[in-house]
Each structure stands twice: as structure tokens, then as C-alpha cells.
Coordinates of N, CA, C and O (backbone and C1' of nucleotides) in Angstrom, one line a residue:
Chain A
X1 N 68.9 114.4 102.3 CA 69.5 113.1 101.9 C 71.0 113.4 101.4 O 71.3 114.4 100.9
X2 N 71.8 112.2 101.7 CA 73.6 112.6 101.6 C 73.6 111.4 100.8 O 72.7 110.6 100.5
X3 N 75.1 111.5 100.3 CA 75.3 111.0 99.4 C 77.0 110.3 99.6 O 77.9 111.2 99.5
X4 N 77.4 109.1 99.9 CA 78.5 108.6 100.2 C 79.3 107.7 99.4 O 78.8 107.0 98.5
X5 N 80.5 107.7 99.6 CA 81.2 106.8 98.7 C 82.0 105.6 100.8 O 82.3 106.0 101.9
X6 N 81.9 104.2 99.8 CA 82.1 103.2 101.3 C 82.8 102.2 100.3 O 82.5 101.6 99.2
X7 N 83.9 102.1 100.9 CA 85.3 101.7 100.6 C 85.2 100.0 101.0 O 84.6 99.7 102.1
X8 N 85.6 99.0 100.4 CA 85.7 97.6 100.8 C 86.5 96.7 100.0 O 86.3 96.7 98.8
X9 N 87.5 96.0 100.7 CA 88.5 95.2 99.8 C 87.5 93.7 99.2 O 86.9 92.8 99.8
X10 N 87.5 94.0 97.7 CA 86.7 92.7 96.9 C 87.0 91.9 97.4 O 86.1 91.1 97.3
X11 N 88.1 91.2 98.1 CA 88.5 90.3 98.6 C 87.7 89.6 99.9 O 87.5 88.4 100.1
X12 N 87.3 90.7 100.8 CA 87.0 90.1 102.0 C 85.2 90.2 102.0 O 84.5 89.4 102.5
X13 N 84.5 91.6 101.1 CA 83.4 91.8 100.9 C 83.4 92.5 99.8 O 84.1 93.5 99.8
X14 N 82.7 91.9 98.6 CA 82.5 92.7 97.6 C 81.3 93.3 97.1 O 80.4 93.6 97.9
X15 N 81.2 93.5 95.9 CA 79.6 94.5 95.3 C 78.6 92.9 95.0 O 77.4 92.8 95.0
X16 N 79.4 92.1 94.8 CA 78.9 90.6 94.5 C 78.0 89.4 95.7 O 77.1 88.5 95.7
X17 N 79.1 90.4 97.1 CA 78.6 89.8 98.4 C 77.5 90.6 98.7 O 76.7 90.2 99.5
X18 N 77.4 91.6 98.0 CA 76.2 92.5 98.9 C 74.9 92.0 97.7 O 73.8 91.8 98.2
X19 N 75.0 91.7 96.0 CA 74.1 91.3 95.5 C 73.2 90.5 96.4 O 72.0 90.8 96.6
X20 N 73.9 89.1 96.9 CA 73.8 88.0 97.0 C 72.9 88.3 98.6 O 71.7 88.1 98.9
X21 N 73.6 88.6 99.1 CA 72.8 89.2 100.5 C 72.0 89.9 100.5 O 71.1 89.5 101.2
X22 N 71.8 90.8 100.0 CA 70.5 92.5 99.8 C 71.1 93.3 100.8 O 71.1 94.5 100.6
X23 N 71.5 92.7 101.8 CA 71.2 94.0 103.2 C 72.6 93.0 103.7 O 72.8 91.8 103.4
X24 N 73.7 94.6 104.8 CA 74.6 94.0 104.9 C 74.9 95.3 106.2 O 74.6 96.5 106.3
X25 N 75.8 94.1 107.4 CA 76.0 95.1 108.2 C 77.1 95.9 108.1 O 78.0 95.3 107.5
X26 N 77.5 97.2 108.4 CA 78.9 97.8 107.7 C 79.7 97.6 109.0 O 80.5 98.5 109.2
X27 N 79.7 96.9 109.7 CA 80.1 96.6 110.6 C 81.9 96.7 110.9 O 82.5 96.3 109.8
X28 N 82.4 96.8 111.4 CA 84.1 96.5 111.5 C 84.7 97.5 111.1 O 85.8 97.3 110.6
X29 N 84.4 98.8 111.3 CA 84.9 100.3 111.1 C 85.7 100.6 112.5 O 85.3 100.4 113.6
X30 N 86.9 101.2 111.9 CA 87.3 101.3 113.9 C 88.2 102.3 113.4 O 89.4 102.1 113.5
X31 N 87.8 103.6 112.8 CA 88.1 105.0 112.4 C 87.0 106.0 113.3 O 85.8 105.6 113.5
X32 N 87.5 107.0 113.7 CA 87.0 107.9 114.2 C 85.9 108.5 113.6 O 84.7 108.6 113.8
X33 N 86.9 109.1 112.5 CA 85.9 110.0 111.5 C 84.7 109.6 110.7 O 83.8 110.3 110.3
X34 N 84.9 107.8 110.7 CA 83.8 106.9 109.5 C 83.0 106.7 110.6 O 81.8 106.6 110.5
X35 N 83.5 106.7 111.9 CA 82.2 106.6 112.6 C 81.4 107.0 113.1 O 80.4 106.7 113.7
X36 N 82.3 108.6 112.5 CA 81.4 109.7 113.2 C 80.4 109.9 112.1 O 79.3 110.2 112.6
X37 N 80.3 109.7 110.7 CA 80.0 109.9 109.7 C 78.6 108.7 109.8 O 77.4 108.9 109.8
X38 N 79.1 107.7 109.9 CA 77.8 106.8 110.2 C 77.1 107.4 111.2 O 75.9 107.5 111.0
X39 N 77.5 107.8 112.2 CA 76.8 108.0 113.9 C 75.7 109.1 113.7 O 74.6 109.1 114.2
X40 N 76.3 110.2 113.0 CA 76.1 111.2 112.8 C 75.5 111.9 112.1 O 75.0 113.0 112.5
X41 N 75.6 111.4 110.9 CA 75.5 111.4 109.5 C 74.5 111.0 108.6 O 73.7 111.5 107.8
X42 N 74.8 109.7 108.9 CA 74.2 108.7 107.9 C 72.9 108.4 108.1 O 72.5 107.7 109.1
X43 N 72.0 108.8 107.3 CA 70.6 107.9 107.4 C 69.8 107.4 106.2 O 70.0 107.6 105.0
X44 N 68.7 106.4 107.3 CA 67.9 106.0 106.0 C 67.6 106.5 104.8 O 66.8 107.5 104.8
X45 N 68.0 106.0 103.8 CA 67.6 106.3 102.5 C 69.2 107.5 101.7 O 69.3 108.0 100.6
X46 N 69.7 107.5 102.5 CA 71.0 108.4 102.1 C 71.6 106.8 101.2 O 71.5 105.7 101.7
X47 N 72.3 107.3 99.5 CA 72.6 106.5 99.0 C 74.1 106.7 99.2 O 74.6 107.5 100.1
X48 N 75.2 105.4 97.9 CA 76.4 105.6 98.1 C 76.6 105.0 97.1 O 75.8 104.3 96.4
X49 N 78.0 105.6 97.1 CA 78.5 103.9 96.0 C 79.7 103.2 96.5 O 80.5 103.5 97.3
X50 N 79.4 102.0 95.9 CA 80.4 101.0 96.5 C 81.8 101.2 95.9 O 81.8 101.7 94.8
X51 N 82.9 100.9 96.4 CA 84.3 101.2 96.0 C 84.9 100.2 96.3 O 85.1 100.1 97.6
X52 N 85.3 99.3 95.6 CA 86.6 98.8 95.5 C 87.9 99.2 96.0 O 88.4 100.3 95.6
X53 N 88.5 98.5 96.9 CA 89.7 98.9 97.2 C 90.8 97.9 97.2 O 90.4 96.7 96.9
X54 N 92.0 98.1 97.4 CA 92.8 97.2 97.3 C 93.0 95.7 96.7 O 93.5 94.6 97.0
X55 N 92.3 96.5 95.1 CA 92.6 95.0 94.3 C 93.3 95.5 93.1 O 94.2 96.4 92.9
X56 N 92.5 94.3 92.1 CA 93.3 94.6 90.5 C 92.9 96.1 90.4 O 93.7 97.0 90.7
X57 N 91.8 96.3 89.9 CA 91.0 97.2 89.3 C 90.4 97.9 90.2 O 89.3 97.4 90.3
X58 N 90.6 99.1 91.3 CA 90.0 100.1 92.2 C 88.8 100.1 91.6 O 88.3 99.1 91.0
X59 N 88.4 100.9 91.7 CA 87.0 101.4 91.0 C 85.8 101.8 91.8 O 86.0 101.6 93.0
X60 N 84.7 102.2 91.6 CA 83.4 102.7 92.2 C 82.9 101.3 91.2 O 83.3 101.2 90.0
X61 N 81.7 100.2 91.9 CA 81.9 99.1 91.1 C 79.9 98.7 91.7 O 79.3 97.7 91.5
X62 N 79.3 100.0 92.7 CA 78.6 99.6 92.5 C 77.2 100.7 93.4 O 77.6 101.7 93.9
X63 N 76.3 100.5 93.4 CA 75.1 101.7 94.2 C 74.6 101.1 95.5 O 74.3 99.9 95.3
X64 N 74.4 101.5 96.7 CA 73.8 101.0 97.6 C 72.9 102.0 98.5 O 73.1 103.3 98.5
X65 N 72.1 101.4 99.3 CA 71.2 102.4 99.7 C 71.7 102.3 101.5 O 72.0 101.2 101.8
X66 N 71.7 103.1 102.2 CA 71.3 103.1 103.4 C 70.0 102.9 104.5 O 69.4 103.9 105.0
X67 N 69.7 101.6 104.8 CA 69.0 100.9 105.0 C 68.3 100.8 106.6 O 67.3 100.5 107.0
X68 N 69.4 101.3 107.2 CA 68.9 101.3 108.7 C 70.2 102.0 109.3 O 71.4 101.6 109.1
X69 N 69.7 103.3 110.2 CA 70.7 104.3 110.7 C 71.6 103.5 111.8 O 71.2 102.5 112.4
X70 N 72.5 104.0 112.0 CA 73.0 103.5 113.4 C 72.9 102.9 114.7 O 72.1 103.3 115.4
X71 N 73.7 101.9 115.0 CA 73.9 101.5 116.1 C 74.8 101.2 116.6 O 75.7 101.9 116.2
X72 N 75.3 100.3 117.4 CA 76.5 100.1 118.1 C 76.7 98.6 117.6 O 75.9 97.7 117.7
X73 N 78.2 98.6 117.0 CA 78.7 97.4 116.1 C 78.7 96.2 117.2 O 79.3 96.5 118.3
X74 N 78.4 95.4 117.2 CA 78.3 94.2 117.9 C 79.0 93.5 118.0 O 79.0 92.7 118.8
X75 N 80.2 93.6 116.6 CA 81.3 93.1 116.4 C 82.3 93.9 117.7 O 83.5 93.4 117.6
X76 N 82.3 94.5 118.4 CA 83.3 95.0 119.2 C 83.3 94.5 120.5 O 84.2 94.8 121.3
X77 N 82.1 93.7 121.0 CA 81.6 92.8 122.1 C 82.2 91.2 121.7 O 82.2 90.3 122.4
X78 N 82.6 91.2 120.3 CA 82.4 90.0 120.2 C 83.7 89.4 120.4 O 84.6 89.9 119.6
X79 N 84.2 88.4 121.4 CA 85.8 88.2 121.8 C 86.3 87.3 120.9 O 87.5 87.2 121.0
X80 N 85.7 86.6 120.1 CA 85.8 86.0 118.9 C 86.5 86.7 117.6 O 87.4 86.2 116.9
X81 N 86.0 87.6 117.5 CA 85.8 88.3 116.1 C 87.6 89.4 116.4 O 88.1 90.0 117.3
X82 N 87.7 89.1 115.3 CA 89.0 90.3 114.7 C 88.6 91.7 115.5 O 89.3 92.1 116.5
X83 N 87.6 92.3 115.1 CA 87.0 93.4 115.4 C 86.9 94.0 116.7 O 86.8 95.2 117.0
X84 N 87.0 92.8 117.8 CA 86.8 93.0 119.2 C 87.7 94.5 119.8 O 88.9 94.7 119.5
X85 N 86.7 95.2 120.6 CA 87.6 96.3 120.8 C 87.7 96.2 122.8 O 86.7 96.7 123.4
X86 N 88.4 95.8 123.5 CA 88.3 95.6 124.8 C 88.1 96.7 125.8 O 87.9 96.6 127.0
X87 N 88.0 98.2 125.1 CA 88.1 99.3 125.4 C 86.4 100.0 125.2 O 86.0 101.1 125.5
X88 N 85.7 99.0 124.7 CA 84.6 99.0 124.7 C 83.8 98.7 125.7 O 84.5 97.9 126.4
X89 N 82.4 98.9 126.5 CA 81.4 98.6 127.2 C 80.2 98.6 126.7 O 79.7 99.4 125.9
X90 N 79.7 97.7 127.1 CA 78.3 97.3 126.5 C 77.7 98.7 127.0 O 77.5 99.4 126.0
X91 N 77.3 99.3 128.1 CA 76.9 100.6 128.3 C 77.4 101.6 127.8 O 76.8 102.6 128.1
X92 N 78.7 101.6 127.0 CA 79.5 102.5 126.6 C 80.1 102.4 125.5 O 81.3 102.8 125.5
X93 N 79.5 101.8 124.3 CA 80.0 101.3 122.8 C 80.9 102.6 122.6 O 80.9 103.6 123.2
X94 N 81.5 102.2 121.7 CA 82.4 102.6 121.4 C 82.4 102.9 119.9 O 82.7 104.0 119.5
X95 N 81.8 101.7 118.8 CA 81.9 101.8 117.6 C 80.7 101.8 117.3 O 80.0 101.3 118.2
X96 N 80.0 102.2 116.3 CA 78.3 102.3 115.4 C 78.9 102.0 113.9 O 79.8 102.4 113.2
X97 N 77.6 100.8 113.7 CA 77.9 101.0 112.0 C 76.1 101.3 111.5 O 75.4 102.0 112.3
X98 N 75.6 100.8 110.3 CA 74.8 101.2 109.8 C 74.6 100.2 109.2 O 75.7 99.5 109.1
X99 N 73.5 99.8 108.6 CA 73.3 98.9 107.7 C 72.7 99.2 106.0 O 71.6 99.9 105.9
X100 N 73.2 98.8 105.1 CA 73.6 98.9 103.7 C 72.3 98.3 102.7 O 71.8 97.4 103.4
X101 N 71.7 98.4 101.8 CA 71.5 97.1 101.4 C 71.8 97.9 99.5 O 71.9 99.0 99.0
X102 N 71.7 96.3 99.2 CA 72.1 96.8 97.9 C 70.8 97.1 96.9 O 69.6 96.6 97.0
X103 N 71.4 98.1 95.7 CA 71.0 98.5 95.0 C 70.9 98.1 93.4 O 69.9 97.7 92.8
X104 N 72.4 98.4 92.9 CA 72.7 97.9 92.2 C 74.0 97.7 91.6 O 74.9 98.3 92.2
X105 N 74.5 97.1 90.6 CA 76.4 96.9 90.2 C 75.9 97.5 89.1 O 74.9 97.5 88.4
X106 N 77.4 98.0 89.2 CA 77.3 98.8 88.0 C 79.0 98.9 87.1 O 80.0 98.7 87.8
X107 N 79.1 99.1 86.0 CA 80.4 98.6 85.3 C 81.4 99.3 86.4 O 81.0 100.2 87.2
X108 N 82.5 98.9 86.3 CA 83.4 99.1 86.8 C 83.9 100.7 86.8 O 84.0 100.8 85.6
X109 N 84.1 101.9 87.3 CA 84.7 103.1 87.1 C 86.0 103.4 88.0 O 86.2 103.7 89.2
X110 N 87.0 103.1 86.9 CA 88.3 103.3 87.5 C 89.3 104.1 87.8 O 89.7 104.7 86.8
X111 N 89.9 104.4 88.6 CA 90.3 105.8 89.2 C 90.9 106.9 88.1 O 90.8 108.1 88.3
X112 N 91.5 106.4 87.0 CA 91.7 107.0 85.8 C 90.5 107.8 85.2 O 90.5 109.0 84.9
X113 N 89.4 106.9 85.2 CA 88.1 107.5 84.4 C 87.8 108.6 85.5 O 87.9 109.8 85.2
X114 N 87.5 108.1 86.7 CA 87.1 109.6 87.2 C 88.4 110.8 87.6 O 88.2 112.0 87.8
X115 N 89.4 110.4 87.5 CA 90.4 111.6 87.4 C 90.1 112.5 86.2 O 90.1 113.7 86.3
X116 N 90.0 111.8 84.9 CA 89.0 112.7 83.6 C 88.0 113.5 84.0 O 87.3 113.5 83.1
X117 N 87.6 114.2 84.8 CA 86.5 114.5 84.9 C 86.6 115.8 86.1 O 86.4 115.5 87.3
X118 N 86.9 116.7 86.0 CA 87.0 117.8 86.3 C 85.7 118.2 87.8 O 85.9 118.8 88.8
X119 N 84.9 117.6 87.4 CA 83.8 117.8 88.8 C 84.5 117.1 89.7 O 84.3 117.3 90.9
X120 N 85.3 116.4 89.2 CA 85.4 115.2 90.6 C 86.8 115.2 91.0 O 87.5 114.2 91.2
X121 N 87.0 116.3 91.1 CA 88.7 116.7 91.1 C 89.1 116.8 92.8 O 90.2 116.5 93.3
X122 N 88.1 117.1 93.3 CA 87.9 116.7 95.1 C 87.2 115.6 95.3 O 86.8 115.6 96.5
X123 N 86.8 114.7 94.7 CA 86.6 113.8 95.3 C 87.6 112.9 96.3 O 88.8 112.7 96.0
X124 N 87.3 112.6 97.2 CA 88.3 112.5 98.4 C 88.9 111.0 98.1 O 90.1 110.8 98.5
X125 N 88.3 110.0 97.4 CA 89.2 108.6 97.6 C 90.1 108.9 96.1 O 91.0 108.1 95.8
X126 N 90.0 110.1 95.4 CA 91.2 110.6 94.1 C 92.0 111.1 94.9 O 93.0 111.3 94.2
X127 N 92.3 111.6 96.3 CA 93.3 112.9 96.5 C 94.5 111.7 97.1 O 94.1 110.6 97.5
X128 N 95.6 111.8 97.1 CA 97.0 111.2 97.6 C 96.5 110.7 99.2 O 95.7 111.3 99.9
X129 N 97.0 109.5 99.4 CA 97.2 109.3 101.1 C 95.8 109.4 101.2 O 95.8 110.3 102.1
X130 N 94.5 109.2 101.0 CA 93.3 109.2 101.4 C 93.0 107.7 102.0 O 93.1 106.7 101.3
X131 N 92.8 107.7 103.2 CA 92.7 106.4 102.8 C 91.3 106.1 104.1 O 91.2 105.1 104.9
X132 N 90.3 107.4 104.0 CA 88.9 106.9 105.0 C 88.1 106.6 104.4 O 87.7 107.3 103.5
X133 N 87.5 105.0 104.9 CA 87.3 104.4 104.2 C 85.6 104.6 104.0 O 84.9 103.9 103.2
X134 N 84.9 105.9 104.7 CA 83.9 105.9 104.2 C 83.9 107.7 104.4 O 83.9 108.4 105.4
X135 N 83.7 108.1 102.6 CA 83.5 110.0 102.7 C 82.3 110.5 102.0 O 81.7 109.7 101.2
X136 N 81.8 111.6 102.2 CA 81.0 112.5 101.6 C 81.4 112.7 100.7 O 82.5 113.2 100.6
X137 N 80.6 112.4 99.6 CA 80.0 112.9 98.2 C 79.2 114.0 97.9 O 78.0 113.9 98.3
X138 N 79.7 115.3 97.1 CA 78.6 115.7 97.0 C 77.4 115.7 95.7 O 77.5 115.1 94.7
X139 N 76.6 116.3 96.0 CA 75.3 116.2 95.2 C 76.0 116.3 93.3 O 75.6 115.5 92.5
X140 N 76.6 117.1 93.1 CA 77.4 117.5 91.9 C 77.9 116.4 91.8 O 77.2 115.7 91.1
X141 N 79.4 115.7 92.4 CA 80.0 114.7 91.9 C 79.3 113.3 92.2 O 79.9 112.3 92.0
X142 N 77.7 113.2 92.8 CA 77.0 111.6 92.5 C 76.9 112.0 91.2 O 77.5 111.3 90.3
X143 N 75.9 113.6 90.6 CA 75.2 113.1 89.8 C 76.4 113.1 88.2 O 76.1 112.5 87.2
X144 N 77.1 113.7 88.4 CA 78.9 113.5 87.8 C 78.7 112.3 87.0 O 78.4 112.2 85.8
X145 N 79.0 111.3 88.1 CA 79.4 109.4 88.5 C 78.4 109.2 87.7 O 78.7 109.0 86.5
X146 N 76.7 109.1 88.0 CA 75.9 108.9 87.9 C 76.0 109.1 86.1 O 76.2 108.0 85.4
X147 N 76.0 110.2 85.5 CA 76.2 110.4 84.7 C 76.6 109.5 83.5 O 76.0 109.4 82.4
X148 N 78.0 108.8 84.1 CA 79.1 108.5 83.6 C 78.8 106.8 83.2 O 79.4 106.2 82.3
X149 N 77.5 106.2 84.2 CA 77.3 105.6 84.4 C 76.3 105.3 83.0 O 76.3 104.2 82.3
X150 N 75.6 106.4 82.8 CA 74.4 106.3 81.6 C 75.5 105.7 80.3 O 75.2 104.8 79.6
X151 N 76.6 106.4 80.2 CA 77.2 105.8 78.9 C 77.7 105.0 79.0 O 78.4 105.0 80.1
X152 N 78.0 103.7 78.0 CA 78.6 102.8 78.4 C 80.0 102.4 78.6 O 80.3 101.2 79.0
Chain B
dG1 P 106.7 90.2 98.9 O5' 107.7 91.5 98.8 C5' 108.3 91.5 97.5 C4' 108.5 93.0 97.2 C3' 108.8 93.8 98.4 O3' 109.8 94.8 98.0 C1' 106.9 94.7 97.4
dC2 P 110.6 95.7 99.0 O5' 110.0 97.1 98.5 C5' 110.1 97.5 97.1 C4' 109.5 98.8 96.9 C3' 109.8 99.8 98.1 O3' 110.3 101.0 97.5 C1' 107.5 99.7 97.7
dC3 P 111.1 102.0 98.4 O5' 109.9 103.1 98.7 C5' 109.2 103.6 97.6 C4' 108.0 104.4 98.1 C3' 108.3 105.2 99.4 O3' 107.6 106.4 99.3 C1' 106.4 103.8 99.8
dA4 P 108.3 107.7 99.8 O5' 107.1 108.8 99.7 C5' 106.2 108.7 98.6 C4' 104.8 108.9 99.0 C3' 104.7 110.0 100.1 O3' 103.6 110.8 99.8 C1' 103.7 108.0 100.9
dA5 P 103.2 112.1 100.6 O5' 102.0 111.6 101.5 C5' 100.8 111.2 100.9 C4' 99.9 110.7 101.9 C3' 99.7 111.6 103.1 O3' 98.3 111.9 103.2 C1' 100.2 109.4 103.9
dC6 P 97.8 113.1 104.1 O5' 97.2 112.3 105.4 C5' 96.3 111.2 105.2 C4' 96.3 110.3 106.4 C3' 96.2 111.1 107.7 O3' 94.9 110.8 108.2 C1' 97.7 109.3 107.8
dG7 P 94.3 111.4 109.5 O5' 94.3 110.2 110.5 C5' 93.7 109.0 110.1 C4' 93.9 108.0 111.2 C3' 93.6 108.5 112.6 O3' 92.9 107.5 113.4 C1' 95.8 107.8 112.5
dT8 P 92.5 107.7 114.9 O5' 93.7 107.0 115.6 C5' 94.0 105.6 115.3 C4' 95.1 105.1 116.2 C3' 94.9 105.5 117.7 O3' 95.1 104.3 118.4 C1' 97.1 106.2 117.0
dT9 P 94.9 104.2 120.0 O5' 96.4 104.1 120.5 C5' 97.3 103.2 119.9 C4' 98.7 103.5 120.5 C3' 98.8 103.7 122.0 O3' 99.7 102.7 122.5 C1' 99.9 105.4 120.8
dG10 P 99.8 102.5 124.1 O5' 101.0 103.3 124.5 C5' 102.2 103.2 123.7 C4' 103.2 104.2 124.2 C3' 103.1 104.5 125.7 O3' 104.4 104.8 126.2 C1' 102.8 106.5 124.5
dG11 P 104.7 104.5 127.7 O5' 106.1 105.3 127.8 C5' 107.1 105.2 126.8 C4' 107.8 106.6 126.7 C3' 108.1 107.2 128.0 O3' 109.5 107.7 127.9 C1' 106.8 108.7 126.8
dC12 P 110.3 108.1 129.2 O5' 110.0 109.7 129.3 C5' 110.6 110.6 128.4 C4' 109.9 111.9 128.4 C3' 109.8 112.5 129.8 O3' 111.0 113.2 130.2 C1' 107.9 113.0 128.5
Chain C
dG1 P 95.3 120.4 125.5 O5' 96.9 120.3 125.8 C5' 97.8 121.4 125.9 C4' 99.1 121.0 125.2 C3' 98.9 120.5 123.8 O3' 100.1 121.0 123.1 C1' 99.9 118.8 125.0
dC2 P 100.2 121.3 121.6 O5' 101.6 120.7 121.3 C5' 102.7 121.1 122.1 C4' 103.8 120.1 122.0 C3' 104.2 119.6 120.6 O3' 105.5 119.8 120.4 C1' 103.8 117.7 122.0
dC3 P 106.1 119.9 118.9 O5' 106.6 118.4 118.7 C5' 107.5 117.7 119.6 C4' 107.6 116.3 119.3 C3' 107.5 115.9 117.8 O3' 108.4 114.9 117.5 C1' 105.9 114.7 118.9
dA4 P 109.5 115.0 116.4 O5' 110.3 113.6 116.6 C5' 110.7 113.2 118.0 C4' 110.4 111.7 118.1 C3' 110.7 110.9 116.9 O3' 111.4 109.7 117.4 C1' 108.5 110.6 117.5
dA5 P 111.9 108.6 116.4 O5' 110.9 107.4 116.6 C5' 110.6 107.0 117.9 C4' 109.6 105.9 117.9 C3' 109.8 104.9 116.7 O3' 109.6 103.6 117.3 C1' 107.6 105.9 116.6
dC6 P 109.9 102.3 116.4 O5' 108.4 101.8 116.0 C5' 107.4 101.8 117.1 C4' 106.1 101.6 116.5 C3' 106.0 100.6 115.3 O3' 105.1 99.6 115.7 C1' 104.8 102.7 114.9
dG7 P 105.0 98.3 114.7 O5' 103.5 98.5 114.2 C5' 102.5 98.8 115.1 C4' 101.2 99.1 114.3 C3' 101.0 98.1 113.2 O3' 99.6 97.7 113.1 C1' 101.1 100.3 112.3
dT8 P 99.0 96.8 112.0 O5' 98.3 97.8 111.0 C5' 97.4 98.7 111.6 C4' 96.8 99.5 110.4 C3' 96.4 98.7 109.2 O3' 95.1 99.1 108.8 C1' 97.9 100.4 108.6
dT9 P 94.3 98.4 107.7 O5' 94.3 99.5 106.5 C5' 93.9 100.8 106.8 C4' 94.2 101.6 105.6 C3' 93.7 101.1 104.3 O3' 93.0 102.1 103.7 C1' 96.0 101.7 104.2
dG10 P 92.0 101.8 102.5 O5' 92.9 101.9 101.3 C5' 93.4 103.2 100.9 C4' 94.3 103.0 99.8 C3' 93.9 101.9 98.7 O3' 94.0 102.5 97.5 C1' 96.1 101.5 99.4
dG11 P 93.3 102.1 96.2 O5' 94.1 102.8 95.1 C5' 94.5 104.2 95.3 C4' 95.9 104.3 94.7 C3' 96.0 103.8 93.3 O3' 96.7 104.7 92.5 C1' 97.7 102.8 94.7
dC12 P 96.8 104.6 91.0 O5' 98.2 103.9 90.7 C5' 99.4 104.6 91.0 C4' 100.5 103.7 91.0 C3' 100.6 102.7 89.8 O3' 101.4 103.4 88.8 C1' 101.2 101.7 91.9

DNA sequence: GCCAACGTTGGC
DNA sequence: GCCAACGTTGGC
């Protein structure tokens, strides 16, 4: 079992959209490496946490579980959608996401707090210029977070 | 809005 | 296969 951190602007999906839904597709990744990480990587029951990006308050803002392993994003067939990749074939996807469902929200932890914290000094969404939007955590820095979580 | 960092593209 | 140009991300 792995342990992930999955990046999303509160704006377009937040820890609030995934309450409200339970189960969510991670659909609309069109990174190499996140998808190798889904494709590859990712399976049922492997947890994460949710991260905030690009708002007021960054933060790790929530828990989710990995719910159903990979497949081929459907959003990349779709000529509608933002997401559409034309370089795609239905016999020859191109992109895989995974499906999410939620766990739980949890207080806000913001990039300051976990810079405090010495375990988590590699954590990859702390390092300059990081900006993939879904990385490996390891077992040390969940249970770190996790931790951090117990106090208020 | 700024700017550093990074991935992707495309000419050669 | 190199590398400059460009677009995007994301914290500040």
C-alpha cells in the first residue's frame, strides 16, 4: 500500500466537492509522470491527501482513499471537453486516471506548518518549481502529517 | 501580477 | 538528439 499527495485548485474541485460526491474521477491529468504514477502505481486502497493548490491558503486540506485502479480517461475522447487530446485513439489511450473517493477533511495544513517539520523536508509539493501534480509520499512523512493532524 | 521552474514542442 | 522558445504551474 502507497501513500500519495494529489494536487487540485479549490476553485475548479475541491476537498468540499469530493465530500459532497464520495467517489470522484481524477480525470484530466495530461502529465507524463502523474500518469505514469496512476497507471502504474496506484491502487485500490492506496491512500492520499488532498492538497490545495493555487488559492488563498495552499495546504494539505484533506484524506482520500483510492477507490478503483486505472483506466483510460474518457475525458480525452471527449471533443467537447477541455481535456480532449486528438493524439489519442480509442485503441490507443493515451491518458489513465483512477478513481478517488473521499475520506475525510481535515483542518487546513499550510505550507509553513509542514516546512516546521524536519521529516518532511523532501516532501516534493515543499521543494521550489514542483509543480506534479500528483507525488509519492512516504510511509514516514504520512504518518508525520498524520500526526500533526492528531493535534489541533 | 511577478517570476522561477519545469515540461513540451519543433527546427535543425 | 540537441536545445531554444514557449506555455503552464503555483507560491508569493
Amino acid at each position: 500500500m502507497k501513500y500519495w499527495l494529489l494536487k487540485s485548485e479549490p476553485s475548479r474541485y475541491g476537498i468540499d466537492d469530493l465530500a459532497r460526491d464520495r467517489v470522484t474521477a481524477w480525470s484530466g491529468v495530461r502529465n507524463y509522470q502523474a500518469r505514469n504514477f496512476m497507471r502504474d502505481e496506484m491502487r485500490p486502497g492506496d491512500r492520499g491527501f488532498f492538497y490545495h493548490s493555487s488559492c488563498e491558503e495552499p495546504g494539505i486540506a484533506g484524506i482520500v482513499e483510492v477507490s478503483r485502479g486505472a483506466y483510460p480517461d474518457p475525458t480525452q475522447f471527449d471533443r467537447k471537453s477541455g481535456y480532449c487530446d486528438p493524439g489519442a485513439a480509442r485503441g490507443e489511450p493515451r491518458w489513465f486516471n483512477v478513481d478517488v473517493k473521499f475520506v475525510k477533511k481535515t483542518r487546513l495544513i499550510g505550507l509553513a506548518e509542514l516546512r516546521g517539520h524536519k521529516a518532511l523536508k523532501n516532501l516534493r509539493v515543499l521543494q521550489r518549481g514542483n509543480r506534479l501534480s500528483i507525488t509519492p509520499v512516504t510511509q514516514a512523512e504520512w504518518e508525520c502529517i498524520i500526526g500533526l493532524l492528531g493535534k489541533a
